[in-house]
Short mmCIF file of C-alpha atoms and ligand atoms in Angstrom, two decimals:
data_model
loop_
_atom_site.label_atom_id
_atom_site.label_comp_id
_atom_site.label_asym_id
_atom_site.label_seq_id
_atom_site.Cartn_x
_atom_site.Cartn_y
_atom_site.Cartn_z
CA MET Y 1269 -0.16 15.08 23.07
CA THR Y 1270 -0.12 18.52 25.27
CA GLY Y 1271 -2.31 20.95 24.12
CA LEU Y 1272 2.06 22.67 23.37
CA THR Y 1273 2.84 19.81 21.95
CA ARG Y 1274 0.12 20.10 19.17
CA ALA Y 1275 0.58 23.38 18.46
CA ILE Y 1276 4.33 23.13 17.77
CA GLU Y 1277 3.79 20.12 15.86
CA ASP Y 1278 0.85 22.38 13.88
CA ALA Y 1279 3.29 25.28 13.54
CA ARG Y 1280 6.09 22.94 12.03
CA ILE Y 1281 3.56 21.11 9.58
CA ALA Y 1282 2.24 24.53 8.60
CA PHE Y 1283 5.74 25.91 8.26
CA ALA Y 1284 7.15 22.78 5.82
CA THR Y 1285 3.47 23.29 3.99
CA LEU Y 1286 4.43 27.09 3.37
CA ALA Y 1287 8.08 26.89 2.46
CA ASP Y 1288 6.63 24.00 -0.42
CA ARG Y 1289 3.88 26.31 -1.45
CA VAL Y 1290 6.27 29.25 -2.06
CA ASP Y 1291 8.66 27.01 -3.84
CA GLY Y 1292 5.65 25.57 -5.77
CA LEU Y 1293 5.29 29.15 -6.97
CA ALA Y 1294 8.18 29.78 -9.07
CA HIS Y 1295 8.54 26.22 -10.13
CA PRO Y 1296 5.30 23.75 -10.20
CA THR Y 1297 5.61 20.87 -8.32
CA LEU Y 1298 2.95 17.97 -7.97
CA ARG Y 1299 4.08 15.67 -5.10
CA ILE Y 1300 2.43 12.24 -5.33
CA GLY Y 1301 2.47 9.60 -2.86
CA VAL Y 1302 2.35 5.92 -3.99
CA THR Y 1303 1.24 3.44 -1.53
CA GLY Y 1304 0.09 0.17 -0.49
CA LEU Y 1305 0.71 -2.35 2.57
CA SER Y 1306 3.49 -4.95 1.66
CA ARG Y 1307 3.91 -6.30 -1.97
CA ALA Y 1308 0.63 -4.46 -3.15
CA GLY Y 1309 2.87 -3.26 -6.02
CA LYS Y 1310 4.35 0.05 -5.08
CA THR Y 1311 7.32 -0.43 -6.70
CA ILE Y 1312 6.74 -1.46 -10.00
CA PHE Y 1313 3.95 0.75 -9.88
CA THR Y 1314 6.28 3.43 -9.54
CA THR Y 1315 9.04 2.00 -11.84
CA ALA Y 1316 6.46 1.31 -14.75
CA LEU Y 1317 5.05 5.04 -14.43
CA VAL Y 1318 8.57 7.11 -14.64
CA HIS Y 1319 9.50 4.29 -17.44
CA ALA Y 1320 6.01 5.64 -18.95
CA LEU Y 1321 6.54 9.15 -18.85
CA MET Y 1322 10.39 8.69 -19.86
CA ARG Y 1323 9.54 5.99 -22.96
CA GLY Y 1324 6.04 6.53 -23.71
CA GLY Y 1325 3.93 3.89 -24.23
CA ARG Y 1326 0.59 3.03 -25.30
CA MET Y 1327 -1.73 5.40 -23.32
CA PRO Y 1328 -4.85 6.28 -24.98
CA VAL Y 1329 -6.45 7.86 -21.92
CA PHE Y 1330 -3.32 9.60 -20.88
CA GLU Y 1331 -4.57 12.45 -23.03
CA ALA Y 1332 -0.98 14.79 -22.52
CA MET Y 1333 0.77 11.64 -23.53
CA GLN Y 1334 -1.61 10.26 -26.32
CA SER Y 1335 -1.76 13.65 -28.17
CA GLY Y 1336 2.39 14.13 -27.92
CA ARG Y 1337 2.32 17.38 -25.46
CA ILE Y 1338 5.00 15.83 -23.44
CA ALA Y 1339 8.17 16.63 -25.00
CA ARG Y 1340 10.36 14.40 -22.44
CA ALA Y 1341 10.76 14.00 -18.77
CA VAL Y 1342 14.18 13.57 -17.01
CA LEU Y 1343 15.48 12.78 -13.89
CA GLU Y 1344 16.58 14.99 -11.16
CA PRO Y 1345 18.64 14.98 -8.31
CA GLN Y 1346 15.86 14.23 -5.48
CA PRO Y 1347 15.61 17.18 -3.25
CA ASP Y 1348 15.49 15.36 0.52
CA ASP Y 1349 18.92 14.90 1.97
CA ALA Y 1350 17.60 12.56 4.04
CA VAL Y 1351 15.31 10.06 2.29
CA PRO Y 1352 16.69 7.22 0.11
CA ARG Y 1353 16.37 7.89 -3.93
CA PHE Y 1354 14.27 5.12 -5.35
CA ALA Y 1355 16.28 2.97 -7.33
CA TYR Y 1356 14.17 3.47 -10.32
CA GLU Y 1357 17.84 1.84 -12.92
CA ALA Y 1358 18.48 -0.87 -10.43
CA HIS Y 1359 14.52 -1.90 -10.31
CA LEU Y 1360 14.26 -1.41 -14.12
CA ALA Y 1361 17.74 -3.57 -14.86
CA THR Y 1362 16.57 -6.39 -12.78
CA LEU Y 1363 13.07 -6.39 -15.05
CA ALA Y 1364 15.09 -6.74 -18.15
CA ALA Y 1365 18.30 -8.26 -17.18
CA ASP Y 1366 16.79 -11.40 -14.95
CA ARG Y 1367 13.48 -11.03 -16.19
CA ALA Y 1368 12.80 -10.86 -12.60
CA TRP Y 1369 10.44 -8.87 -10.03
CA PRO Y 1370 12.67 -6.54 -8.16
CA ALA Y 1371 13.06 -7.39 -4.36
CA SER Y 1372 10.61 -5.67 -2.15
CA THR Y 1373 11.56 -2.89 0.00
CA THR Y 1374 10.53 -1.60 3.24
CA ARG Y 1375 10.79 1.83 3.62
CA VAL Y 1376 10.17 5.40 2.04
CA SER Y 1377 11.83 6.68 -0.87
CA GLU Y 1378 11.51 9.20 -3.36
CA LEU Y 1379 12.39 10.24 -6.94
CA ARG Y 1380 11.96 13.34 -8.59
CA LEU Y 1381 11.21 14.42 -12.65
CA ALA Y 1382 11.31 17.27 -14.53
CA VAL Y 1383 8.08 16.84 -17.07
CA ARG Y 1384 8.62 18.97 -19.84
CA TYR Y 1385 5.16 19.44 -21.79
CA ALA Y 1386 3.19 21.93 -23.90
CA THR Y 1387 0.19 23.00 -22.65
CA PRO Y 1388 -2.88 22.70 -25.32
CA ARG Y 1389 -2.37 26.44 -26.67
CA GLY Y 1390 1.19 25.25 -27.29
CA THR Y 1391 3.00 27.27 -24.49
CA GLU Y 1392 5.77 24.92 -22.85
CA ARG Y 1393 6.26 24.31 -19.58
CA THR Y 1394 7.67 21.96 -17.00
CA LEU Y 1395 6.22 20.34 -13.90
CA THR Y 1396 8.36 19.08 -11.66
CA LEU Y 1397 7.17 15.64 -10.23
CA ASP Y 1398 7.93 14.08 -6.96
CA LEU Y 1399 7.10 10.36 -6.47
CA VAL Y 1400 6.99 9.28 -3.17
CA ASP Y 1401 7.07 5.46 -2.43
CA TYR Y 1402 6.34 4.81 1.33
CA PRO Y 1403 5.00 1.36 3.10
CA GLY Y 1404 0.86 1.33 3.37
CA GLU Y 1405 1.38 0.03 7.04
CA TRP Y 1406 3.09 3.19 8.39
CA LEU Y 1407 -0.36 5.21 7.46
CA LEU Y 1408 -2.63 2.36 9.68
CA ASP Y 1409 0.04 3.59 12.64
CA LEU Y 1410 -1.80 7.23 12.29
CA PRO Y 1411 -4.93 6.21 14.65
CA LEU Y 1412 -2.89 4.87 17.54
CA LEU Y 1413 -1.68 8.80 17.73
CA ASP Y 1414 -5.65 9.10 19.04
CA MET Y 1415 -5.39 6.16 21.17
CA SER Y 1416 -3.61 5.28 24.65
CA TYR Y 1417 -1.93 2.19 25.27
CA ALA Y 1418 -5.03 0.31 27.18
CA ASP Y 1419 -6.97 1.20 24.14
CA PHE Y 1420 -4.32 -0.54 21.48
CA ALA Y 1421 -3.65 -2.83 23.79
CA ARG Y 1422 -7.73 -3.80 24.13
CA GLN Y 1423 -8.36 -3.20 20.31
CA SER Y 1424 -4.92 -5.54 19.41
CA LEU Y 1425 -5.71 -8.38 21.50
CA ALA Y 1426 -9.41 -8.37 20.40
CA LEU Y 1427 -8.11 -8.87 16.97
CA ALA Y 1428 -5.29 -11.60 18.00
CA ARG Y 1429 -7.99 -13.50 19.67
CA ALA Y 1430 -10.51 -13.19 16.82
CA PRO Y 1431 -11.21 -16.75 15.05
CA ALA Y 1432 -9.11 -15.94 11.63
CA ARG Y 1433 -5.86 -15.31 13.67
CA ALA Y 1434 -6.21 -17.25 16.82
CA GLY Y 1435 -4.59 -20.07 15.18
CA VAL Y 1436 -1.49 -18.25 14.54
CA ALA Y 1437 -1.37 -15.86 17.71
CA GLY Y 1438 -0.94 -19.30 20.49
CA PRO Y 1439 2.38 -18.33 21.75
CA TYR Y 1440 2.17 -14.50 21.83
CA LEU Y 1441 -1.17 -14.77 23.94
CA ALA Y 1442 -0.19 -17.39 25.84
CA MET Y 1443 2.87 -15.09 27.08
CA VAL Y 1444 0.29 -12.18 27.50
CA ALA Y 1445 -1.64 -14.59 29.80
CA ALA Y 1446 1.64 -15.16 31.59
CA ARG Y 1447 2.87 -11.87 32.23
CA HIS Y 1448 0.77 -9.38 34.48
CA ALA Y 1449 0.67 -5.71 33.41
CA ASP Y 1450 1.67 -4.81 36.84
CA ALA Y 1451 4.58 -7.79 37.41
CA LEU Y 1452 7.70 -5.88 37.45
CA ALA Y 1453 8.77 -4.35 34.83
CA ASP Y 1454 11.69 -6.76 32.94
CA GLU Y 1455 13.89 -6.31 29.85
CA SER Y 1456 13.78 -9.83 29.04
CA HIS Y 1457 10.22 -10.25 29.12
CA ALA Y 1458 9.40 -6.95 27.20
CA ARG Y 1459 11.87 -8.65 24.56
CA GLU Y 1460 10.18 -11.88 24.25
CA LEU Y 1461 6.94 -10.19 24.42
CA ALA Y 1462 7.73 -8.40 21.12
CA ARG Y 1463 9.26 -11.15 19.60
CA LEU Y 1464 6.24 -13.14 19.99
CA PHE Y 1465 3.89 -10.26 19.29
CA THR Y 1466 5.85 -9.34 15.81
CA ALA Y 1467 5.93 -13.76 14.85
CA TYR Y 1468 2.50 -13.40 15.35
CA LEU Y 1469 1.92 -10.06 12.83
CA ALA Y 1470 4.46 -12.03 10.43
CA ALA Y 1471 2.52 -15.30 10.49
CA CYS Y 1472 -0.87 -13.21 9.39
CA ARG Y 1473 0.78 -11.70 6.48
CA THR Y 1474 1.94 -14.98 4.96
CA GLU Y 1475 0.34 -15.98 1.76
CA LYS Y 1476 -2.13 -18.22 3.49
CA LEU Y 1477 -3.73 -16.05 5.74
CA ALA Y 1478 -3.07 -12.57 3.77
CA MET Y 1479 -4.27 -10.54 6.57
CA SER Y 1480 -3.72 -6.90 6.16
CA LEU Y 1481 -4.47 -4.87 9.06
CA LEU Y 1482 -1.17 -5.64 11.60
CA PRO Y 1483 -0.48 -2.27 13.42
CA PRO Y 1484 2.25 -1.18 14.56
CA GLY Y 1485 3.70 -0.95 11.00
CA ARG Y 1486 7.22 -0.69 11.64
CA PHE Y 1487 7.16 -4.27 13.84
CA LEU Y 1488 6.78 -5.77 10.32
CA MET Y 1489 8.95 -2.84 8.85
CA PRO Y 1490 11.34 -1.83 11.30
CA GLY Y 1491 13.83 -0.04 8.60
CA ASP Y 1492 16.59 1.22 11.06
CA LEU Y 1493 14.73 1.03 13.87
CA GLU Y 1494 15.18 -2.92 14.75
CA GLY Y 1495 15.90 -3.68 18.35
CA SER Y 1496 15.50 0.19 19.74
CA PRO Y 1497 13.35 0.43 23.06
CA ALA Y 1498 10.37 2.14 20.99
CA LEU Y 1499 9.91 -1.22 19.01
CA THR Y 1500 10.22 -3.04 21.98
CA PHE Y 1501 6.47 -3.38 23.45
CA ALA Y 1502 3.59 -5.88 22.83
CA PRO Y 1503 -0.08 -5.83 23.63
CA ILE Y 1504 -0.75 -6.57 26.89
CA ASP Y 1505 -3.89 -6.85 28.93
CA PRO Y 1506 -3.95 -3.61 30.71
CA PRO Y 1507 -4.97 -3.68 34.36
CA ALA Y 1508 -7.86 -1.33 35.37
CA LEU Y 1509 -7.26 2.15 34.88
CA GLY Y 1510 -4.55 4.37 37.41
CA THR Y 1511 -3.18 1.14 39.14
CA MET Y 1512 -0.17 0.68 37.37
CA ALA Y 1513 3.05 1.26 39.35
CA ALA Y 1514 5.75 3.40 37.46
CA ASN Y 1515 8.00 0.34 37.71
CA SER Y 1516 5.28 -2.04 36.45
CA LEU Y 1517 5.82 -4.10 33.09
CA GLY Y 1518 2.29 -2.45 32.29
CA ALA Y 1519 4.20 1.00 32.58
CA MET Y 1520 7.15 0.11 30.73
CA MET Y 1521 4.93 -1.00 27.94
CA GLU Y 1522 2.96 2.25 27.86
CA ARG Y 1523 6.00 4.84 27.93
CA ARG Y 1524 7.17 2.66 24.87
CA PHE Y 1525 3.96 2.97 23.03
CA GLU Y 1526 4.16 6.42 23.54
CA ALA Y 1527 7.61 6.63 22.16
CA TYR Y 1528 6.91 4.97 19.70
CA LYS Y 1529 4.06 7.57 18.68
CA ASN Y 1530 6.74 10.37 19.31
CA ALA Y 1531 9.93 9.01 17.42
CA VAL Y 1532 8.26 6.90 14.66
CA VAL Y 1533 4.70 7.82 13.96
CA ARG Y 1534 4.72 11.90 14.26
CA PRO Y 1535 7.58 12.63 12.40
CA PHE Y 1536 6.58 10.15 9.57
CA PHE Y 1537 3.74 12.17 9.48
CA ARG Y 1538 5.44 15.67 9.71
CA THR Y 1539 7.96 15.13 6.94
CA HIS Y 1540 6.17 12.90 4.21
CA PHE Y 1541 2.45 12.44 4.38
CA ALA Y 1542 1.82 15.98 5.54
CA ARG Y 1543 3.64 16.91 2.28
CA LEU Y 1544 1.66 15.09 -0.41
CA ASP Y 1545 -0.91 16.85 -3.11
CA ARG Y 1546 -1.97 13.47 -4.04
CA GLN Y 1547 -2.23 10.03 -3.65
CA ILE Y 1548 -2.31 6.38 -5.59
CA VAL Y 1549 -3.14 3.45 -3.07
CA LEU Y 1550 -2.24 0.07 -4.60
CA VAL Y 1551 -4.32 -2.67 -3.16
CA ASP Y 1552 -3.48 -6.68 -3.46
CA ALA Y 1553 -7.23 -8.00 -3.74
CA LEU Y 1554 -6.39 -11.06 -5.44
CA SER Y 1555 -4.50 -12.05 -2.57
CA ALA Y 1556 -7.12 -11.48 -0.35
CA LEU Y 1557 -9.42 -13.53 -2.69
CA ASN Y 1558 -6.51 -16.45 -2.21
CA ALA Y 1559 -6.68 -16.19 1.09
CA GLY Y 1560 -10.85 -16.09 1.80
CA PRO Y 1561 -13.21 -14.14 3.15
CA ALA Y 1562 -11.22 -13.15 6.67
CA ALA Y 1563 -8.90 -12.09 4.39
CA LEU Y 1564 -11.09 -9.58 2.36
CA THR Y 1565 -12.70 -8.53 5.71
CA ASP Y 1566 -9.60 -7.50 7.02
CA LEU Y 1567 -8.50 -6.08 3.89
CA GLU Y 1568 -11.72 -3.85 4.24
CA ARG Y 1569 -11.13 -2.41 7.55
CA ALA Y 1570 -7.15 -1.59 6.71
CA LEU Y 1571 -8.52 0.15 3.96
CA ASP Y 1572 -10.84 2.02 6.24
CA GLY Y 1573 -8.17 2.94 8.56
CA ILE Y 1574 -5.67 4.23 5.46
CA LEU Y 1575 -8.51 6.39 4.43
CA ALA Y 1576 -9.26 7.42 7.98
CA ALA Y 1577 -5.24 8.59 7.57
CA PHE Y 1578 -6.30 11.01 4.89
CA ARG Y 1579 -8.78 12.71 7.29
CA THR Y 1580 -6.50 13.29 10.21
CA GLY Y 1581 -4.91 16.37 9.17
CA ARG Y 1582 -8.66 17.72 9.11
CA ASN Y 1583 -9.62 17.11 12.45
CA GLY Y 1584 -8.19 16.00 15.27
CA PHE Y 1585 -4.56 15.89 15.52
CA ALA Y 1586 -3.67 18.45 13.00
CA SER Y 1587 -5.67 21.82 13.69
CA THR Y 1588 -6.95 24.57 11.54
CA LEU Y 1589 -3.15 25.79 10.89
CA PHE Y 1590 -2.59 22.92 8.87
CA ARG Y 1591 -4.76 21.91 5.69
CA PRO Y 1592 -3.99 19.10 4.43
CA ARG Y 1593 -3.13 19.30 0.32
CA ILE Y 1594 -4.24 15.43 -0.54
CA ASP Y 1595 -6.71 16.83 -3.30
CA LYS Y 1596 -6.88 13.22 -5.11
CA VAL Y 1597 -6.41 9.74 -3.56
CA LEU Y 1598 -6.74 6.64 -6.44
CA PHE Y 1599 -7.31 3.43 -5.36
CA ALA Y 1600 -5.79 0.88 -7.67
CA ALA Y 1601 -6.41 -2.74 -7.67
CA THR Y 1602 -3.05 -4.07 -8.83
CA LYS Y 1603 -2.16 -7.07 -11.03
CA ALA Y 1604 -5.32 -6.85 -13.38
CA ASP Y 1605 -3.18 -9.10 -15.62
CA HIS Y 1606 -3.92 -12.37 -13.68
CA LEU Y 1607 -7.22 -11.62 -15.28
CA HIS Y 1608 -8.88 -11.96 -18.42
CA HIS Y 1609 -9.80 -8.39 -19.78
CA SER Y 1610 -13.65 -9.24 -19.26
CA SER Y 1611 -12.96 -9.76 -15.48
CA HIS Y 1612 -11.16 -6.23 -15.44
CA ASP Y 1613 -14.20 -4.35 -14.51
CA ARG Y 1614 -15.56 -6.63 -11.95
CA LEU Y 1615 -11.85 -6.19 -10.25
CA GLU Y 1616 -12.82 -2.68 -10.08
CA ALA Y 1617 -15.89 -2.91 -8.86
CA ILE Y 1618 -15.12 -5.01 -6.03
CA LEU Y 1619 -12.37 -2.40 -5.21
CA ALA Y 1620 -14.99 0.23 -5.14
CA ARG Y 1621 -16.91 -2.52 -2.86
CA LEU Y 1622 -14.43 -2.31 -0.67
CA VAL Y 1623 -13.82 1.32 -0.04
CA GLU Y 1624 -17.57 1.99 -0.39
CA ARG Y 1625 -17.99 3.32 3.15
CA ALA Y 1626 -14.49 5.30 3.22
CA HIS Y 1627 -15.15 6.58 -0.14
CA ALA Y 1628 -18.55 8.16 1.21
CA ARG Y 1629 -16.96 10.00 4.26
CA ALA Y 1630 -13.95 11.24 1.81
CA HIS Y 1631 -16.52 12.67 -0.38
CA GLY Y 1632 -17.55 15.28 2.51
CA HIS Y 1633 -14.04 15.86 2.81
CA GLY Y 1634 -13.17 17.38 -0.45
CA ALA Y 1635 -10.49 15.27 -1.74
CA ALA Y 1636 -11.89 13.63 -5.35
CA LEU Y 1637 -11.99 9.63 -5.11
CA ASP Y 1638 -11.64 6.83 -7.85
CA VAL Y 1639 -10.39 3.69 -8.32
CA VAL Y 1640 -9.31 1.19 -11.27
CA ALA Y 1641 -8.28 -2.15 -11.78
CA LEU Y 1642 -4.55 -1.75 -13.45
CA ALA Y 1643 -1.52 -3.69 -13.99
CA ALA Y 1644 1.62 -1.52 -13.98
CA ILE Y 1645 3.52 -4.54 -15.89
CA ARG Y 1646 1.65 -7.09 -17.98
CA ALA Y 1647 3.16 -10.24 -17.56
CA THR Y 1648 0.41 -12.04 -19.56
CA ARG Y 1649 -1.68 -11.87 -22.67
CA GLU Y 1650 -4.53 -13.16 -23.72
CA ALA Y 1651 -5.39 -16.12 -25.58
CA GLN Y 1652 -8.36 -18.66 -26.54
CA VAL Y 1653 -7.97 -22.15 -25.83
CA ARG Y 1654 -10.29 -25.14 -27.28
CA ARG Y 1655 -11.09 -27.80 -24.58
CA ASN Y 1656 -13.65 -30.94 -25.80
CA GLY Y 1657 -15.10 -28.60 -28.11
CA GLU Y 1658 -15.44 -25.58 -25.74
CA THR Y 1659 -13.79 -22.09 -26.50
CA LEU Y 1660 -12.28 -20.90 -23.09
CA ASP Y 1661 -10.41 -17.84 -22.31
CA ALA Y 1662 -7.12 -18.06 -20.95
CA ILE Y 1663 -4.30 -16.17 -19.81
CA VAL Y 1664 -0.49 -16.98 -21.33
CA GLY Y 1665 2.47 -16.50 -19.31
CA THR Y 1666 5.47 -18.10 -17.61
CA PRO Y 1667 4.60 -19.14 -14.00
CA GLU Y 1668 7.71 -18.31 -11.43
CA GLN Y 1669 9.91 -21.42 -11.00
CA GLY Y 1670 8.42 -23.37 -7.98
CA GLN Y 1671 4.53 -22.11 -8.07
CA GLU Y 1672 2.19 -24.73 -8.77
CA ALA Y 1673 -1.24 -25.80 -10.03
CA GLY Y 1674 -2.86 -29.38 -10.19
CA GLY Y 1675 0.25 -31.17 -9.01
CA HIS Y 1676 2.51 -29.62 -11.53
CA VAL Y 1677 5.17 -27.67 -10.23
CA PHE Y 1678 6.49 -24.94 -13.03
CA ASP Y 1679 10.22 -24.46 -13.55
CA GLY Y 1680 9.99 -20.89 -14.20
CA ALA Y 1681 11.05 -21.72 -17.83
CA GLU Y 1682 7.76 -22.98 -19.59
CA GLU Y 1683 4.84 -20.70 -20.52
CA VAL Y 1684 1.37 -21.81 -20.13
CA ALA Y 1685 -2.14 -20.58 -20.75
CA VAL Y 1686 -4.15 -20.84 -17.62
CA PHE Y 1687 -7.90 -20.47 -16.81
CA PRO Y 1688 -8.13 -17.75 -13.80
CA GLY Y 1689 -11.35 -18.31 -13.41
CA ASP Y 1690 -13.93 -15.25 -13.62
CA LEU Y 1691 -14.90 -13.12 -10.72
CA PRO Y 1692 -18.28 -12.87 -9.88
CA GLU Y 1693 -20.44 -10.23 -11.59
CA THR Y 1694 -21.77 -8.02 -8.59
CA PRO Y 1695 -19.02 -8.15 -5.60
CA ASP Y 1696 -21.66 -8.66 -2.82
CA ALA Y 1697 -21.93 -12.61 -3.33
CA LEU Y 1698 -17.94 -12.46 -1.76
CA PHE Y 1699 -19.12 -9.70 1.25
CA ASP Y 1700 -21.40 -12.52 2.12
CA PRO Y 1701 -21.61 -11.70 6.23
CA SER Y 1702 -21.42 -15.39 7.08
CA GLY Y 1703 -18.38 -15.65 5.39
CA ALA Y 1704 -19.63 -18.16 3.08
CA GLY Y 1705 -19.25 -15.96 -0.02
CA PHE Y 1706 -16.33 -17.91 -1.19
CA ARG Y 1707 -13.46 -20.41 -0.31
CA GLY Y 1708 -9.59 -19.72 0.01
CA ILE Y 1709 -6.58 -21.17 0.90
CA ALA Y 1710 -6.85 -19.84 4.46
CA SER Y 1711 -9.79 -22.47 5.70
CA ALA Y 1712 -10.60 -24.88 2.42
CA PRO Y 1713 -8.21 -27.64 0.87
CA ALA Y 1714 -6.58 -26.57 -2.20
CA GLY Y 1715 -8.59 -28.42 -4.48
CA GLU Y 1716 -11.61 -26.47 -3.47
CA VAL Y 1717 -11.01 -22.90 -3.26
CA ASP Y 1718 -12.88 -20.89 -5.88
CA PHE Y 1719 -9.52 -18.20 -6.73
CA ARG Y 1720 -6.01 -19.30 -7.16
CA PHE Y 1721 -3.59 -16.90 -8.76
CA LEU Y 1722 -0.55 -17.98 -10.62
CA LYS Y 1723 2.98 -15.36 -10.33
CA PHE Y 1724 4.06 -15.33 -13.30
CA ARG Y 1725 7.57 -14.01 -14.16
CA PRO Y 1726 7.76 -10.33 -15.94
CA PRO Y 1727 7.46 -10.19 -19.92
CA ALA Y 1728 10.58 -10.46 -21.96
CA GLY Y 1729 11.77 -7.99 -23.79
CA ILE Y 1730 11.78 -4.95 -20.90
CA GLY Y 1731 14.46 -2.51 -21.10
CA ALA Y 1732 16.31 -0.11 -24.14
CA GLY Y 1733 13.23 2.11 -25.27
CA ALA Y 1734 10.80 -0.32 -25.72
CA ALA Y 1735 7.70 0.08 -24.08
CA ILE Y 1736 6.69 -1.64 -21.32
CA PRO Y 1737 3.08 -3.29 -21.74
CA HIS Y 1738 0.37 -2.63 -18.91
CA ILE Y 1739 -3.28 -2.62 -18.35
CA ARG Y 1740 -5.18 0.86 -17.61
CA LEU Y 1741 -1.73 2.43 -16.24
CA ASP Y 1742 -3.12 5.45 -18.58
CA ARG Y 1743 -6.11 5.93 -16.64
CA ALA Y 1744 -4.17 6.38 -13.53
CA LEU Y 1745 -1.44 8.92 -14.90
CA GLU Y 1746 -4.68 10.76 -16.40
CA PHE Y 1747 -6.47 10.81 -12.96
CA LEU Y 1748 -3.23 11.35 -10.57
CA LEU Y 1749 -1.41 13.96 -13.44
CA GLY Y 1750 -3.61 15.00 -16.71
CA ASP Y 1751 -5.37 18.23 -15.28
CA ARG Y 1752 -1.45 19.25 -14.56
CA LEU Y 1753 0.02 18.65 -17.84
CA ALA Y 1754 -3.04 21.10 -18.97
N1 LIG Z 2221 1.71 -9.88 -12.94
C1 LIG Z 2221 1.88 -8.68 -12.10
N2 LIG Z 2221 2.64 -8.64 -11.31
C2 LIG Z 2221 2.73 -7.41 -10.21
C3 LIG Z 2221 2.49 -6.70 -10.80
N3 LIG Z 2221 2.76 -5.84 -9.63
C4 LIG Z 2221 3.38 -6.26 -8.31
N4 LIG Z 2221 3.29 -7.56 -8.95
C5 LIG Z 2221 3.58 -8.89 -8.16
O1 LIG Z 2221 3.92 -8.65 -6.73
C6 LIG Z 2221 5.62 -8.58 -6.33
C7 LIG Z 2221 5.33 -7.43 -5.42
O2 LIG Z 2221 5.15 -6.24 -5.99
P1 LIG Z 2221 6.13 -4.72 -5.59
O3 LIG Z 2221 6.33 -3.69 -6.15
O4 LIG Z 2221 7.66 -5.31 -5.33
O5 LIG Z 2221 5.61 -4.63 -4.05
P2 LIG Z 2221 5.44 -3.29 -2.84
O6 LIG Z 2221 6.07 -4.08 -1.45
O7 LIG Z 2221 4.35 -2.85 -3.07
O8 LIG Z 2221 6.94 -2.35 -3.54
C8 LIG Z 2221 6.25 -8.47 -7.47
O9 LIG Z 2221 7.11 -8.90 -6.72
C9 LIG Z 2221 5.33 -9.29 -8.40
O10 LIG Z 2221 5.32 -10.55 -8.13
C10 LIG Z 2221 2.01 -6.18 -11.88
O11 LIG Z 2221 1.76 -5.14 -12.44
N5 LIG Z 2221 1.65 -7.37 -12.79
MG1 LIG Z 2222 8.49 -2.07 -2.51
#
C-alpha cells in the first residue's frame, strides 16, 4: 500500500470509529463479533445467545440475569442497510420444528437487540447490543495485506507441499509445475489454476483432514464474488524477483492478488472488523481431535493467525490514527456436550494450550483474554451405564441419520448411550512434536483412532418460551457483557 492510500484508509476508519463513538454516548452500544472457522458453531451460538437474553434460562454465572436485573430484551431493526440480518427466527424454527441444525451460512450477518436492565442500584437502563456473525476465514486474510504476491505464493505452496496436505494437492501442484510465472497470461489457465487450487482447499477442509489454515478465505466462501477476477488467481511458483513481464501469467496473478486485497480484504476490515468492541472466537477443537495431530497443529496456526489479526490495528496497516476498540476476546471450544462433564475442564485446557503463544502476545496489547469450553445448545444428557460389572460415564443423545459407530448406522430416531472417551488429563500428550501424540481418522484406520465424536441431533423441546439447555453459555455471557450491564 502506498503512504497515501494508507493515510486515506486510516482517516476513513478513524471517522467511522468516531461516528460510532458519538452515537455510543447517547445510546450505550456494545458491538460483539462472533467468529470462528466454518462449522465452528457461530450460527448456533448467536441463536442461543439471543434466545437466552430474550427468554432466559438457567444462567447462574451470568449475574445480571441470575439476579433478575434484566427486564427484557427485544430485537430491533438492524442498523447497517447493506448487511444481511442474522436469520434468528428461521434458525430457531429449524431447531424447534425440524429438530435439525440450521444450514451453514457463509456470509457476514448482523442482529441488534435492545436489553432493558436495572443497574445494581436500581436505575433503569438500555444497552444496545449488536451481534456480528462473520467467517473466521476472512480474519485469516488480514495477514495477506502485508504480503507481496511472491510471499503469499511461497507460503501457500510450502503448505500445499507439506506431508499432511500433499495427498490432496496433487492435481493443483501438477498444474503449478506445468505453468510458469513467465508464460503468457491466459484467462483459461488462470481459471483452471483457481479451480484446482479451490478444490485442494476444499479437500483439506473435509472431516477427514479437518485443516483450518486455508487462505484466501473467499475461495471457500466466495459470497457474492464467485467467478470474479479478484477470485480467479492461485499461488504459482514466482520467478526471480523483477523479471515478470506485464503480459505474463505471474503478473496477472499478482494483479488479481492485489485486487483481492483491495476489493475484499480491506473493505471487510474497514466496515466490519474495525468497529467491533468485543469478540468471541469459536473453535471446533473436537473435529481436529477426530482428524489427528496434523489437524491440531494446523488449528493452532490458524488461531495464531486469528489473534494476529486482532493486533493488526495496532501496528503496520492501521496507524496511530486508529485505536482498535476490541478490549476483550473470548476463545470458546464449542460442542462440549459431546463430552462427559469430567472432560469439560480438559477441553478448556486444550484450548488454552492452543492459544497459549498468541495469548502471551495479546496480553501485552491490553485486550483481556479468556478461554471456555461450552455448548451453546446441549444436545446430550449424562448417564451412568453398567457394563460387565463396571459403571461407566456415558452421554445420551440421538445421533444424526447416517452417523456410524462400530459398524452400526444410525437412523436419526434412536437414542443411544455412547462413551465418548476421556480427554487426557493434561494437554501436553496431544501436542507431541513427533505427531505421535494420538491417532485420528486422517491417518489411522477407523478402529484404531483415539477419539470419535458422533454428531447428535438438537435436543427435543426447543421452542415457545422454554429455555434451551446449554453448557457454560452463562460464563461466556458474563465475560462478554456482564460488566456492561452493571
Ligand atoms: N451438539 C452440538 N452441536 C453443535 C453445537 N454448535 C454447533 N454444533 C454443530 O456444528 C454444526 C455447525 O454449527 P454452525 O453454528 O452452523 O457453524 P458455523 O458455520 O460456525 O455457523 C451444527 O450444524 C451442529 O451440527 C452445540 O452447541 N452442540
Ligand atoms: Mg453460520
